[in-house]
Each structure stands twice: as C-alpha cells, then as structure tokens.
Amino acid sequence: MASIQLQGKIFIIGEIEAMTGLHIGGSAGELDIGGVDKPVIRNPLTREPYIPGSSLRGKMRSLLDRHLNKPLRRDRPQVRVHECNRLADYKECSVCQVFGIAPSRNMEDTMPTRLIVRDALLTAETRERFNEIDTDMLYTEVKTEVVIDRITSAATPRQNERVPAEATFGPLEMVHSLYTLDTGSEGSVDSEIALFDTVLMGMELIEDDYLGGSGSRGSGKIAFRKLKVIFKSRKHYENPQSVPIATLAEGDGVSALRKADYQSQISAAMQA
Ligand SMILES: [Zn+2]
C-alpha cells in the first residue's frame, strides 16, 4: 500500500458578504421566541447567525456536480448526489478528489479529503452596525411570504427569517491540501495544484447562484470579499523561520483569484 505525503496547504482567507437577505435554515425545534416558521441557524452560545462551513461546501459541491455533468445516484430516497464508485473514475474526477468520498466506499488508494471549509461567524463590524438598528429578531429580519390558494385566492402567510443584506461573515477560511503518493514526483504535485482551480470554480459558481434557502425568491446572493490566497509548503511546517508563507493572490471576488498562476508560484515556494 502506498504512503501519502502532505506537500503543502493552500489557504483562501476573506469575508462573505450577503448581497441580499440570507436564509440558512436552523431547526425549528431550537426556536425560542418570535415564532417564525423557518428560523435561521444560530451559534448556540452567542445566538448570532453564522454560515456553517458545511453549507458552503455542500453548495459548492452540488453546483460543481451539475456544472461538470457528474452522474448522480440516490443517497437517501429524496437525495440525489454524486460520488464515484470505482477508483478509475475517482482518479479522473476533480469533485470527488477535492471534496472526498465516504470511507464506506472502501476503495484502496484514494486520498484524504483535500478541502476543509470552516464556519464563518458574523464580523464585529456587522455586529456593531446591527446593534444600532432595530432588527425584528437578534441580527435578523422576518420576511413574510404568502402562499395563494389557486381557487379561493386566500393567502396563507409564512414567516421566513433572514440575515439582512450587507451583513458580512468572516474570517472565511478554506484549506486545500496538496498530497502526493510515496515521495512524489513533480508531475503529481502539478496535478494536485490543478485541482485547486476546482475550489475556485465552486466559489465562483456560488457567487452566480445562491446560498441557503429561497434562492429563486430573492434570497442568498453572496459575494466573496477581501480575498487572499496563501501557501504554506511542507518545508514551512518543518522550518517556519527560514521558509516563509507565500502570498499567491489577492482581490475582491473570485474571478480576481482565478487569474493567478498557482503552478509556478507554488513550485517556486516548494523549492524555497
Ligand atoms: Zn466523482
């Protein structure tokens, strides 16, 4: 069996701005006051809304599955997902290589999940700003939508809790690991670096889609802001004093990040 070596980690750091109201659902069971039908997820200690890393990651993966035309199968009766079944498919599949596959698939020689997406909390700036405004609930608005009976025209209201537009969340942190089998040849590091563009593509697809619920009815447009991509090589972890962290790209919006030449910059950083 092969051994797997970590060659370095690419970090995407920044903020997420809600361009419209944002509804990432919590469980109605944890509802205490207000009585909305669809509450947002909140940190149980601070009661502040946040963006779970799993929501961001799940949305990126599902948009990539669709964009790259990945075959879907039923995971549970109501959930169709993509996950490669055979090693030959996995080795060709950037989505499964970046986002990982369930250990229960039991395939030999798959790599660990490459991408970690951390939870993004409300920024101090937004907290201060919202403290001065009288929001419906703590840092959120309640948006009433109506369902109209097609015969009687009777309107049944439903209350949807949302984080208001202009809220910012951060720090956003995504960590993409570069691995090689055995002590890798340079070619395999290049293909690892190439997988990083899948992460950026997933982020760009979200900016043009939506995060959370009610996206087709106006919620969930987000933008990635104040982005910075940095790289820590394997040598940096061994010797942080003499091998510095490399900054690979900076900018507002994901398209700015996709212009950078990661191959040459990371190769140079690995040889430092
Ligand atoms: Zn796959």
PDB file of N, CA and C and ligand atoms in Angstrom, residues 61 65 70-71 82-85 89-97 100-101, ligand 1:
ATOM      1  N   ARG A  61     -20.098  21.869  -3.869  1.00  0.00           N
ATOM      2  CA  ARG A  61     -20.030  20.537  -4.451  1.00  0.00           C
ATOM      3  C   ARG A  61     -21.215  20.275  -5.379  1.00  0.00           C
ATOM      4  N   ASP A  65     -21.015  19.447  -9.309  1.00  0.00           N
ATOM      5  CA  ASP A  65     -21.565  18.199  -9.858  1.00  0.00           C
ATOM      6  C   ASP A  65     -22.378  18.491 -11.112  1.00  0.00           C
ATOM      7  N   LYS A  70     -21.731  15.462 -13.552  1.00  0.00           N
ATOM      8  CA  LYS A  70     -21.384  14.217 -12.854  1.00  0.00           C
ATOM      9  C   LYS A  70     -22.610  13.321 -12.711  1.00  0.00           C
ATOM     10  N   PRO A  71     -22.419  12.009 -12.885  1.00  0.00           N
ATOM     11  CA  PRO A  71     -23.567  11.092 -12.730  1.00  0.00           C
ATOM     12  C   PRO A  71     -24.071  11.083 -11.281  1.00  0.00           C
ATOM     13  N   HIS A  82     -23.633  12.943  -6.177  1.00  0.00           N
ATOM     14  CA  HIS A  82     -22.616  12.279  -6.987  1.00  0.00           C
ATOM     15  C   HIS A  82     -21.495  11.790  -6.072  1.00  0.00           C
ATOM     16  N   GLU A  83     -21.076  10.558  -6.258  1.00  0.00           N
ATOM     17  CA  GLU A  83     -19.893  10.057  -5.582  1.00  0.00           C
ATOM     18  C   GLU A  83     -19.366   8.891  -6.404  1.00  0.00           C
ATOM     19  N   CYS A  84     -18.075   8.959  -6.765  1.00  0.00           N
ATOM     20  CA  CYS A  84     -17.527   7.899  -7.620  1.00  0.00           C
ATOM     21  C   CYS A  84     -17.476   6.570  -6.884  1.00  0.00           C
ATOM     22  N   ASN A  85     -17.733   5.509  -7.621  1.00  0.00           N
ATOM     23  CA  ASN A  85     -17.767   4.158  -7.080  1.00  0.00           C
ATOM     24  C   ASN A  85     -16.503   3.364  -7.345  1.00  0.00           C
ATOM     25  N   ASP A  89     -12.653   5.912 -11.963  1.00  0.00           N
ATOM     26  CA  ASP A  89     -13.481   7.115 -12.095  1.00  0.00           C
ATOM     27  C   ASP A  89     -12.991   8.202 -11.141  1.00  0.00           C
ATOM     28  N   TYR A  90     -12.700   7.805  -9.909  1.00  0.00           N
ATOM     29  CA  TYR A  90     -12.244   8.754  -8.889  1.00  0.00           C
ATOM     30  C   TYR A  90     -11.000   9.511  -9.361  1.00  0.00           C
ATOM     31  N   LYS A  91     -10.078   8.784  -9.980  1.00  0.00           N
ATOM     32  CA  LYS A  91      -8.821   9.415 -10.406  1.00  0.00           C
ATOM     33  C   LYS A  91      -9.017  10.445 -11.503  1.00  0.00           C
ATOM     34  N   GLU A  92     -10.165  10.356 -12.184  1.00  0.00           N
ATOM     35  CA  GLU A  92     -10.483  11.328 -13.238  1.00  0.00           C
ATOM     36  C   GLU A  92     -11.423  12.424 -12.737  1.00  0.00           C
ATOM     37  N   CYS A  93     -11.885  12.303 -11.491  1.00  0.00           N
ATOM     38  CA  CYS A  93     -12.988  13.151 -11.018  1.00  0.00           C
ATOM     39  C   CYS A  93     -12.474  14.224 -10.051  1.00  0.00           C
ATOM     40  N   SER A  94     -12.445  15.475 -10.512  1.00  0.00           N
ATOM     41  CA  SER A  94     -11.919  16.535  -9.654  1.00  0.00           C
ATOM     42  C   SER A  94     -12.825  16.775  -8.440  1.00  0.00           C
ATOM     43  N   VAL A  95     -14.131  16.574  -8.606  1.00  0.00           N
ATOM     44  CA  VAL A  95     -15.058  16.831  -7.488  1.00  0.00           C
ATOM     45  C   VAL A  95     -14.793  15.848  -6.334  1.00  0.00           C
ATOM     46  N   CYS A  96     -14.757  14.560  -6.632  1.00  0.00           N
ATOM     47  CA  CYS A  96     -14.528  13.573  -5.563  1.00  0.00           C
ATOM     48  C   CYS A  96     -13.121  13.700  -4.986  1.00  0.00           C
ATOM     49  N   GLN A  97     -12.147  14.073  -5.825  1.00  0.00           N
ATOM     50  CA  GLN A  97     -10.787  14.232  -5.298  1.00  0.00           C
ATOM     51  C   GLN A  97     -10.684  15.423  -4.351  1.00  0.00           C
ATOM     52  N   GLY A 100     -13.810  14.656  -1.459  1.00  0.00           N
ATOM     53  CA  GLY A 100     -13.706  13.387  -0.749  1.00  0.00           C
ATOM     54  C   GLY A 100     -14.882  12.459  -1.000  1.00  0.00           C
ATOM     55  N   ILE A 101     -14.695  11.216  -0.583  1.00  0.00           N
ATOM     56  CA  ILE A 101     -15.764  10.228  -0.688  1.00  0.00           C
ATOM     57  C   ILE A 101     -15.885   9.530   0.653  1.00  0.00           C
TER      58      ILE A 101
HETATM   59 ZN    ZN B   1     -16.660  11.639  -8.627  1.00  0.00          ZN
END
